[in-house]
Short mmCIF file of C-alpha atoms and ligand atoms in Angstrom, two decimals:
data_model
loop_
_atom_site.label_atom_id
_atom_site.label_comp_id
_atom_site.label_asym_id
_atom_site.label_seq_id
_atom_site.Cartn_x
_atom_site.Cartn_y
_atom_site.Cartn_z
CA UNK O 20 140.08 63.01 97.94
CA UNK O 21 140.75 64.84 94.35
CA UNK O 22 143.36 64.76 92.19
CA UNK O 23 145.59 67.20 93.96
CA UNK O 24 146.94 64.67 96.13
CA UNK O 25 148.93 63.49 93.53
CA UNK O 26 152.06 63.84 94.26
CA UNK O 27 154.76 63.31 91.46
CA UNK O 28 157.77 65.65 92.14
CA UNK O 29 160.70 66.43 89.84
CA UNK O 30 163.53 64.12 92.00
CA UNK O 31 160.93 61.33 91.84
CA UNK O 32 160.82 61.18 88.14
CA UNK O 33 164.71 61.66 88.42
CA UNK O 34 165.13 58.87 90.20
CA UNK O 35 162.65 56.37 88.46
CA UNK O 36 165.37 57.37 85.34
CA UNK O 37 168.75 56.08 87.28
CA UNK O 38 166.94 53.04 89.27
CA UNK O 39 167.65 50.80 86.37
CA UNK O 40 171.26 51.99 86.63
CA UNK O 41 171.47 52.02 90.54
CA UNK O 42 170.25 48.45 90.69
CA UNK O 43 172.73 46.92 88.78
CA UNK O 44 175.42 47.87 91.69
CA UNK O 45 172.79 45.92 94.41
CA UNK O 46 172.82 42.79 95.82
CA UNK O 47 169.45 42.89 97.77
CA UNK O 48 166.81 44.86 97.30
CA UNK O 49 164.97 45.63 100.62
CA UNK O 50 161.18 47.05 99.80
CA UNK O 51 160.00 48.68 103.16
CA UNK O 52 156.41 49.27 103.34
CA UNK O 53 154.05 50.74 106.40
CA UNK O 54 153.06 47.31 108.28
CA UNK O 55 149.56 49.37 108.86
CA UNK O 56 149.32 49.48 104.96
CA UNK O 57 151.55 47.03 103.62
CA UNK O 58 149.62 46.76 100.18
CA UNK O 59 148.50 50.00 99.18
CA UNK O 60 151.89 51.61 100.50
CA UNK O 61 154.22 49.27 97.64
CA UNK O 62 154.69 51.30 94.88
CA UNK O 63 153.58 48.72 91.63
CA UNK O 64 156.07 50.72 89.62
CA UNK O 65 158.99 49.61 91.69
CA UNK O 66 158.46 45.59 90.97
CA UNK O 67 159.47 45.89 87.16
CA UNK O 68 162.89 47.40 88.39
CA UNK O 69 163.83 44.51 90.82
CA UNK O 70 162.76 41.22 88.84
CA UNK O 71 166.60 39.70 88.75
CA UNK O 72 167.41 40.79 92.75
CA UNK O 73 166.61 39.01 95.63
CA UNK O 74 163.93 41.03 96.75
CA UNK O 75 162.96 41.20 100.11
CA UNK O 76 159.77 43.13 102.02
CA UNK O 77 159.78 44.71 105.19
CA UNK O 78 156.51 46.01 106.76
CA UNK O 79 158.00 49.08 109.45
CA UNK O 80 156.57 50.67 111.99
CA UNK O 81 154.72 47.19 113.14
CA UNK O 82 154.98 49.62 116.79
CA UNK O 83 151.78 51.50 115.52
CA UNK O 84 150.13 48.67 113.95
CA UNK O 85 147.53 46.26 115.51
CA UNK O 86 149.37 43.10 116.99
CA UNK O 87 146.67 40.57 115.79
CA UNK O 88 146.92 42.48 111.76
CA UNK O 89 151.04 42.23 112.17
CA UNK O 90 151.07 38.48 112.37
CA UNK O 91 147.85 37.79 109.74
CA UNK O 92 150.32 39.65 107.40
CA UNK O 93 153.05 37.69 108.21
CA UNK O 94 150.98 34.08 107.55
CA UNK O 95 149.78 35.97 104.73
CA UNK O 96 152.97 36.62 103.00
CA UNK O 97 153.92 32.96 103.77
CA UNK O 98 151.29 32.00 101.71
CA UNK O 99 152.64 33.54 99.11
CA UNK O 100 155.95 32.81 99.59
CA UNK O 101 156.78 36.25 99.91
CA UNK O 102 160.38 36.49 102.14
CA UNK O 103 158.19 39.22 104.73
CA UNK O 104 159.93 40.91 107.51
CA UNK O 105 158.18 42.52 110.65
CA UNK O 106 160.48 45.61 111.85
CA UNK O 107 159.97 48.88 114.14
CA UNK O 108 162.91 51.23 113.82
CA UNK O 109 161.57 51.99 117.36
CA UNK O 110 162.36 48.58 119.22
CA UNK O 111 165.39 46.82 120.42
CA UNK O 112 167.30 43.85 119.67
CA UNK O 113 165.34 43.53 116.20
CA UNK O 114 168.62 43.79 114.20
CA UNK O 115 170.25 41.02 114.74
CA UNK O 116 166.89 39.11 113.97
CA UNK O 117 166.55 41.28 110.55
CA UNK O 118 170.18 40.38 109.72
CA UNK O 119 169.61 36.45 110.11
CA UNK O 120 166.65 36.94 108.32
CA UNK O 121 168.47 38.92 105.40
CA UNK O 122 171.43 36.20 105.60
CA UNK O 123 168.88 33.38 105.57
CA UNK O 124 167.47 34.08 102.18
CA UNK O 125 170.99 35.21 100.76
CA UNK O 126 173.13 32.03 100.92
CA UNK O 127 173.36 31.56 97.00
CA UNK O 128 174.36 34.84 96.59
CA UNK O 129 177.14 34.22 99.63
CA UNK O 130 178.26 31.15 98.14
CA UNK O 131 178.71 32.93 95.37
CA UNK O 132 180.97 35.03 96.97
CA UNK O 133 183.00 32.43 98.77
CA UNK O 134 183.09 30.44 96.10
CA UNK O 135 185.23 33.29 94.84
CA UNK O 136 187.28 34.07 97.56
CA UNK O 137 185.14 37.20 98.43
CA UNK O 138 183.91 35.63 101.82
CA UNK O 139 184.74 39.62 103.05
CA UNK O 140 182.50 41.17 100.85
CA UNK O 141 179.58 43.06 102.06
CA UNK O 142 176.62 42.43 101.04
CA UNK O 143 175.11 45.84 98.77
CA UNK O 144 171.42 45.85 99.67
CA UNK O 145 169.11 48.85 98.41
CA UNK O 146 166.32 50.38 100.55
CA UNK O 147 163.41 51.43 98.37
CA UNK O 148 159.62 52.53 99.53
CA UNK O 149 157.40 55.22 99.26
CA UNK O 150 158.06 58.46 101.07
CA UNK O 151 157.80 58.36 105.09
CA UNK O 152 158.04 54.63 105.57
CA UNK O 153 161.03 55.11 107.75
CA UNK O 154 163.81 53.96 105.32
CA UNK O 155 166.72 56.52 106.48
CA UNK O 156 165.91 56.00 110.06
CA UNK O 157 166.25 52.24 109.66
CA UNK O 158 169.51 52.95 107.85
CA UNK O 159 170.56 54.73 110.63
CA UNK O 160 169.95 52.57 113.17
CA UNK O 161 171.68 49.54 111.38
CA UNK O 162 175.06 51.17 110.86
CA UNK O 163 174.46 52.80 114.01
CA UNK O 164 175.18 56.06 113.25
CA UNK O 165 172.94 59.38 112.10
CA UNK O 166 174.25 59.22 108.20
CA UNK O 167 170.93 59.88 106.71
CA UNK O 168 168.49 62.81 106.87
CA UNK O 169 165.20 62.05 108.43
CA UNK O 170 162.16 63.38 109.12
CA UNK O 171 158.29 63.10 109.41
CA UNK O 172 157.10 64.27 106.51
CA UNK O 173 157.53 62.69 103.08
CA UNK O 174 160.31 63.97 100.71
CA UNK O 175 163.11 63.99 102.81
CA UNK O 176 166.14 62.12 101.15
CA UNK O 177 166.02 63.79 97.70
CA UNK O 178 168.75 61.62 96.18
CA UNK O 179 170.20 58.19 96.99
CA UNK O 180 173.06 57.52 98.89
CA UNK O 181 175.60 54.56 100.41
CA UNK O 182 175.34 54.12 104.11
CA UNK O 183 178.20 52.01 104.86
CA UNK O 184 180.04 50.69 108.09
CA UNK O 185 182.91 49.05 107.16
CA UNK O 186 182.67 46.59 109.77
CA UNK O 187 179.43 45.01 109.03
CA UNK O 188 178.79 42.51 106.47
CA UNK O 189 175.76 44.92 104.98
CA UNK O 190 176.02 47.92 103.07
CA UNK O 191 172.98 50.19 102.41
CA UNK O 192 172.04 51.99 99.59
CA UNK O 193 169.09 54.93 100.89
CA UNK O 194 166.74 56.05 98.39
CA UNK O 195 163.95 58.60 97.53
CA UNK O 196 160.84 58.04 98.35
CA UNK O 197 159.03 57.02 95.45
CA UNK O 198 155.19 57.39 94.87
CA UNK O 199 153.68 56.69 91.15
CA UNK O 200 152.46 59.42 88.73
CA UNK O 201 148.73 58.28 88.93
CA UNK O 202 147.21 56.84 92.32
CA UNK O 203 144.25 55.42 90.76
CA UNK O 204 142.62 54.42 93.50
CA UNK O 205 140.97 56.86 96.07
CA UNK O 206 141.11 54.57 99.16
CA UNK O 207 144.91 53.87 98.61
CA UNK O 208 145.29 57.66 97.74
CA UNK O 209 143.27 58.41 101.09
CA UNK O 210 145.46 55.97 103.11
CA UNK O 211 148.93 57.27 102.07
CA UNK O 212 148.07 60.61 102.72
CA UNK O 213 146.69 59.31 106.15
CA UNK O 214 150.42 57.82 106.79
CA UNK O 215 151.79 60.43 105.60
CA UNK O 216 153.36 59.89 102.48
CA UNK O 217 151.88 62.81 100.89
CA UNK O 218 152.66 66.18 102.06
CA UNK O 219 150.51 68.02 103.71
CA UNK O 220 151.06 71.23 102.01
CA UNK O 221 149.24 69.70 99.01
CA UNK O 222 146.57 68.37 100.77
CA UNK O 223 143.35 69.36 102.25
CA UNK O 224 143.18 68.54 105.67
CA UNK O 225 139.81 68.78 106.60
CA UNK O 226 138.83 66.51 103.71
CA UNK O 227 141.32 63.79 105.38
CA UNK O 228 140.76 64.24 108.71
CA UNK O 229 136.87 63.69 107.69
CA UNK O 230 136.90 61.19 105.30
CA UNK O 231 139.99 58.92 107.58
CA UNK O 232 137.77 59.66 110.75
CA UNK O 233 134.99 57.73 108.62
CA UNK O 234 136.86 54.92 107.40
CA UNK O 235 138.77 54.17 110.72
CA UNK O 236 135.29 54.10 112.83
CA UNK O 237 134.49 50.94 111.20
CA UNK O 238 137.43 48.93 112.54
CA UNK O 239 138.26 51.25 115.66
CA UNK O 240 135.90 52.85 116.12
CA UNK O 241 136.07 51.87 119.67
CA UNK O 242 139.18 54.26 120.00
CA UNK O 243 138.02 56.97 118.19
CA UNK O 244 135.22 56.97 120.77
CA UNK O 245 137.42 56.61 123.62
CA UNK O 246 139.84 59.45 122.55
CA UNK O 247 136.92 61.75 121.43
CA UNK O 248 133.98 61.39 124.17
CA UNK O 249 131.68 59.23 121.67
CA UNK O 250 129.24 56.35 121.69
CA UNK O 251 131.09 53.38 120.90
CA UNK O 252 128.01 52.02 119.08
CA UNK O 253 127.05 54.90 117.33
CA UNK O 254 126.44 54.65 113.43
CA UNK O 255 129.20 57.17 111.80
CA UNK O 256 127.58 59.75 110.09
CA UNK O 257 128.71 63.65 110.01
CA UNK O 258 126.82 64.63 113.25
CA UNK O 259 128.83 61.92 114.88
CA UNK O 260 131.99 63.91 113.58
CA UNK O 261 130.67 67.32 114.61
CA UNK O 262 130.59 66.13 118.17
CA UNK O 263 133.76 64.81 117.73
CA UNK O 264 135.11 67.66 116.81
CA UNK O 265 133.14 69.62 119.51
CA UNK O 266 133.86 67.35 122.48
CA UNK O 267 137.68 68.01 121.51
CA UNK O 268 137.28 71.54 122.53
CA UNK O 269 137.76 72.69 118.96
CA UNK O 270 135.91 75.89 118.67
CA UNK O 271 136.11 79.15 117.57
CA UNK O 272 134.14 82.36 118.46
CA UNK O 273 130.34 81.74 118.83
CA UNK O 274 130.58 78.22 119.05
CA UNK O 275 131.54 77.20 115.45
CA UNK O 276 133.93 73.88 114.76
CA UNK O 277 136.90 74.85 113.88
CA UNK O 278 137.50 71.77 111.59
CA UNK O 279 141.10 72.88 110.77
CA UNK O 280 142.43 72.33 114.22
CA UNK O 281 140.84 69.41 114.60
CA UNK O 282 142.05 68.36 111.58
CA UNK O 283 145.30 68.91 112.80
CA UNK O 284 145.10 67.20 116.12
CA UNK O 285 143.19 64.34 114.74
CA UNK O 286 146.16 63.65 112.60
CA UNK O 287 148.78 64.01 114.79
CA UNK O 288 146.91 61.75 116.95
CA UNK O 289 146.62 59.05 114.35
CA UNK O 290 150.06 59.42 113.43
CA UNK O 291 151.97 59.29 117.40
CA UNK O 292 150.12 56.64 117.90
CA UNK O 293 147.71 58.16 120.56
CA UNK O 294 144.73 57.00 119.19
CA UNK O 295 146.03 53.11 119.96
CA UNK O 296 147.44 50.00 117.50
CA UNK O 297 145.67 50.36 114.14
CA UNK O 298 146.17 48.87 110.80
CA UNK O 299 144.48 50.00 107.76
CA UNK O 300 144.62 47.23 105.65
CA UNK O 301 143.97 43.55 106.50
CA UNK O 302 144.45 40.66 104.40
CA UNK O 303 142.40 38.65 102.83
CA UNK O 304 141.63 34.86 104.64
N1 GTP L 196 156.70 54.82 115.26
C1 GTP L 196 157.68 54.67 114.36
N2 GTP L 196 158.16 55.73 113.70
C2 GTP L 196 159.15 55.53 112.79
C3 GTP L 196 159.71 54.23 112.54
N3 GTP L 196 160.65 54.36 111.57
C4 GTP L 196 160.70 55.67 111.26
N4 GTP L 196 159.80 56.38 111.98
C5 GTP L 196 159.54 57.83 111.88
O1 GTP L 196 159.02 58.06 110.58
C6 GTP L 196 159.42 59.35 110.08
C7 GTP L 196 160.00 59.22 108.70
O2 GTP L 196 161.24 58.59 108.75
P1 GTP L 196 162.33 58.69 107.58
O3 GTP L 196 163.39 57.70 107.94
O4 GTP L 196 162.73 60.09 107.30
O5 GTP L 196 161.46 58.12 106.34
P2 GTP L 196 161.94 57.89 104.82
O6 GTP L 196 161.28 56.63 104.37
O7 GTP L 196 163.42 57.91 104.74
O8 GTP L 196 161.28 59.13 104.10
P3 GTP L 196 161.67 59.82 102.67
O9 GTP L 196 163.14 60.08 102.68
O10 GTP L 196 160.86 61.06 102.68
O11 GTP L 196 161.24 58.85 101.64
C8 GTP L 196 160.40 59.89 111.14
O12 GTP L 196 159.69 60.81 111.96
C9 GTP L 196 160.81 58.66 111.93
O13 GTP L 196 161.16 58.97 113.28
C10 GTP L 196 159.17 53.11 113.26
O14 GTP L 196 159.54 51.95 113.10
N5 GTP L 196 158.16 53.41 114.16
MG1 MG L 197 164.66 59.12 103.64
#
């Protein structure tokens, strides 16, 4: 993928400029990431804003990521003593469990506020990520109510706001979506665009569809061949896409691909979920 998937919009910048403000006001900051990506989708930026804070990771939308990858993360961010969270905005009875968890690694900062005679006080926790991870949704499902604008496509909450239920003990600050001006690396650029943190207006589809086809029939390829009428064992190479593209019944006129509608349903099918569990990242043993 080129350069013009960068993607480094004006309320980005805008943002980046009050964080060191915004922060200040925080208790907690909460860094959601994509549990099929939860490396290449933190934004290294973001870490020099949040040394002082309690800073906590959550890997979302574990309901589209492979099982088996979910937990290696987990043990993974044990190892490193990283406070990791598995979450899917889309299950039930995970709250609570997030809460405990959230409570857990926050008792010096309640003692604190006992110790004070602010027992009452909620605790201020700020929801950063890159665009599309699911952080409004999440917001909304905690304080049970549809405060924040969401949607799937990246760029949705343009500036930050506090989501508050005055009968919890959590209050949530929302963010922005934040990417970095310079994704230097083209796999990470490739897989954020593939999750759909990138928008697809400034993107070239077939080039995505193509080159994420490629990378995920390494790992799964066994669905790709499933969903697309291929030979599981089948070296990838572009022929191997051509049929896949053919046996999905995208054609135009005289029998040419169309590679755009593919492209298209490809995606979507990556991104519902259709094509099965996948991760696109896996730690390192
Ligand atoms: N499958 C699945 N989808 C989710 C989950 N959480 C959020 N989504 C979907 O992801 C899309 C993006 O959600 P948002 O909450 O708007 O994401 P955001 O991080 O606030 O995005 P920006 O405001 O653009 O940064 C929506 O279509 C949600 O329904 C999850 O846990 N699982
Ligand atoms: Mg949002």
């Amino acid at each position: 993928m080129d350069v013009q998937a960068q993607w480094f919009p004006g309320h980005m910048a805008k943002t980046f400029k009050r964080l060191n403000e915004e922060i200040k006001l925080v208790d907690i900051v909460l860094e959601m990431t994509d549990a099929r990506l939860p490396l290449s989708s933190r934004n290294p930026e973001l870490s020099k804003y949040c040394r002082q804070k309690l800073h906590l990771l959550l890997l979302n939308k574990s309901d589209l990521a492979d099982p088996a990858i979910n937990r290696a993360w987990i043990s993974y961010f044990e190892r490193l003593n990283t406070p990791a969270f598995l979450y899917s905005s889309k299950g039930k009875g995970q709250m609570k469990l997030l809460e405990n968890f959230i409570f857990a690694h926050a008792t010096e900062l309640t003692d604190k506020f006992t110790k004070r005679g602010l027992e009452k006080r909620a605790l201020k926790v700020m929801v950063i990520g890159v665009p599309n991870v699911g952080k409004s949704t999440f917001i909304n499902g905690l304080v049970g109510r549809k405060s924040a604008l969401t949607a799937d496509r990246p760029g949705v909450t343009r500036q930050t706001k506090w989501i508050i239920n005055s009968e919890q003990k959590l209050a949530w600050l929302d963010t922005p979506g934040l990417l970095w001006p310079k994704i230097e690396q083209k796999e990470a650029q490739l897989l954020l665009a593939l999750i759909g943190s990138i928008p697809e207006t400034i993107l070239d589809k077939e080039n995505l569809s193509y080159r994420s086809f490629a990378y995920l029939w390494e790992n799964y390829g066994k669905y790709l061949a499933q969903r697309y009428k291929l030979e599981e064992k089948a070296e990838f190479d572009p022929a191997l896409f051509d049929q896949a593209v053919k046996n999905h019944g995208c054609l135009r006129a005289g029998g040419k691909l169309d590679y755009e509608r593919f492209a298209k349903s490809f995606l979507n099918d990556f991104r519902s979920g259709i094509l099965g569990k996948i991760s696109l990242e896996r730690p390192e043993i």
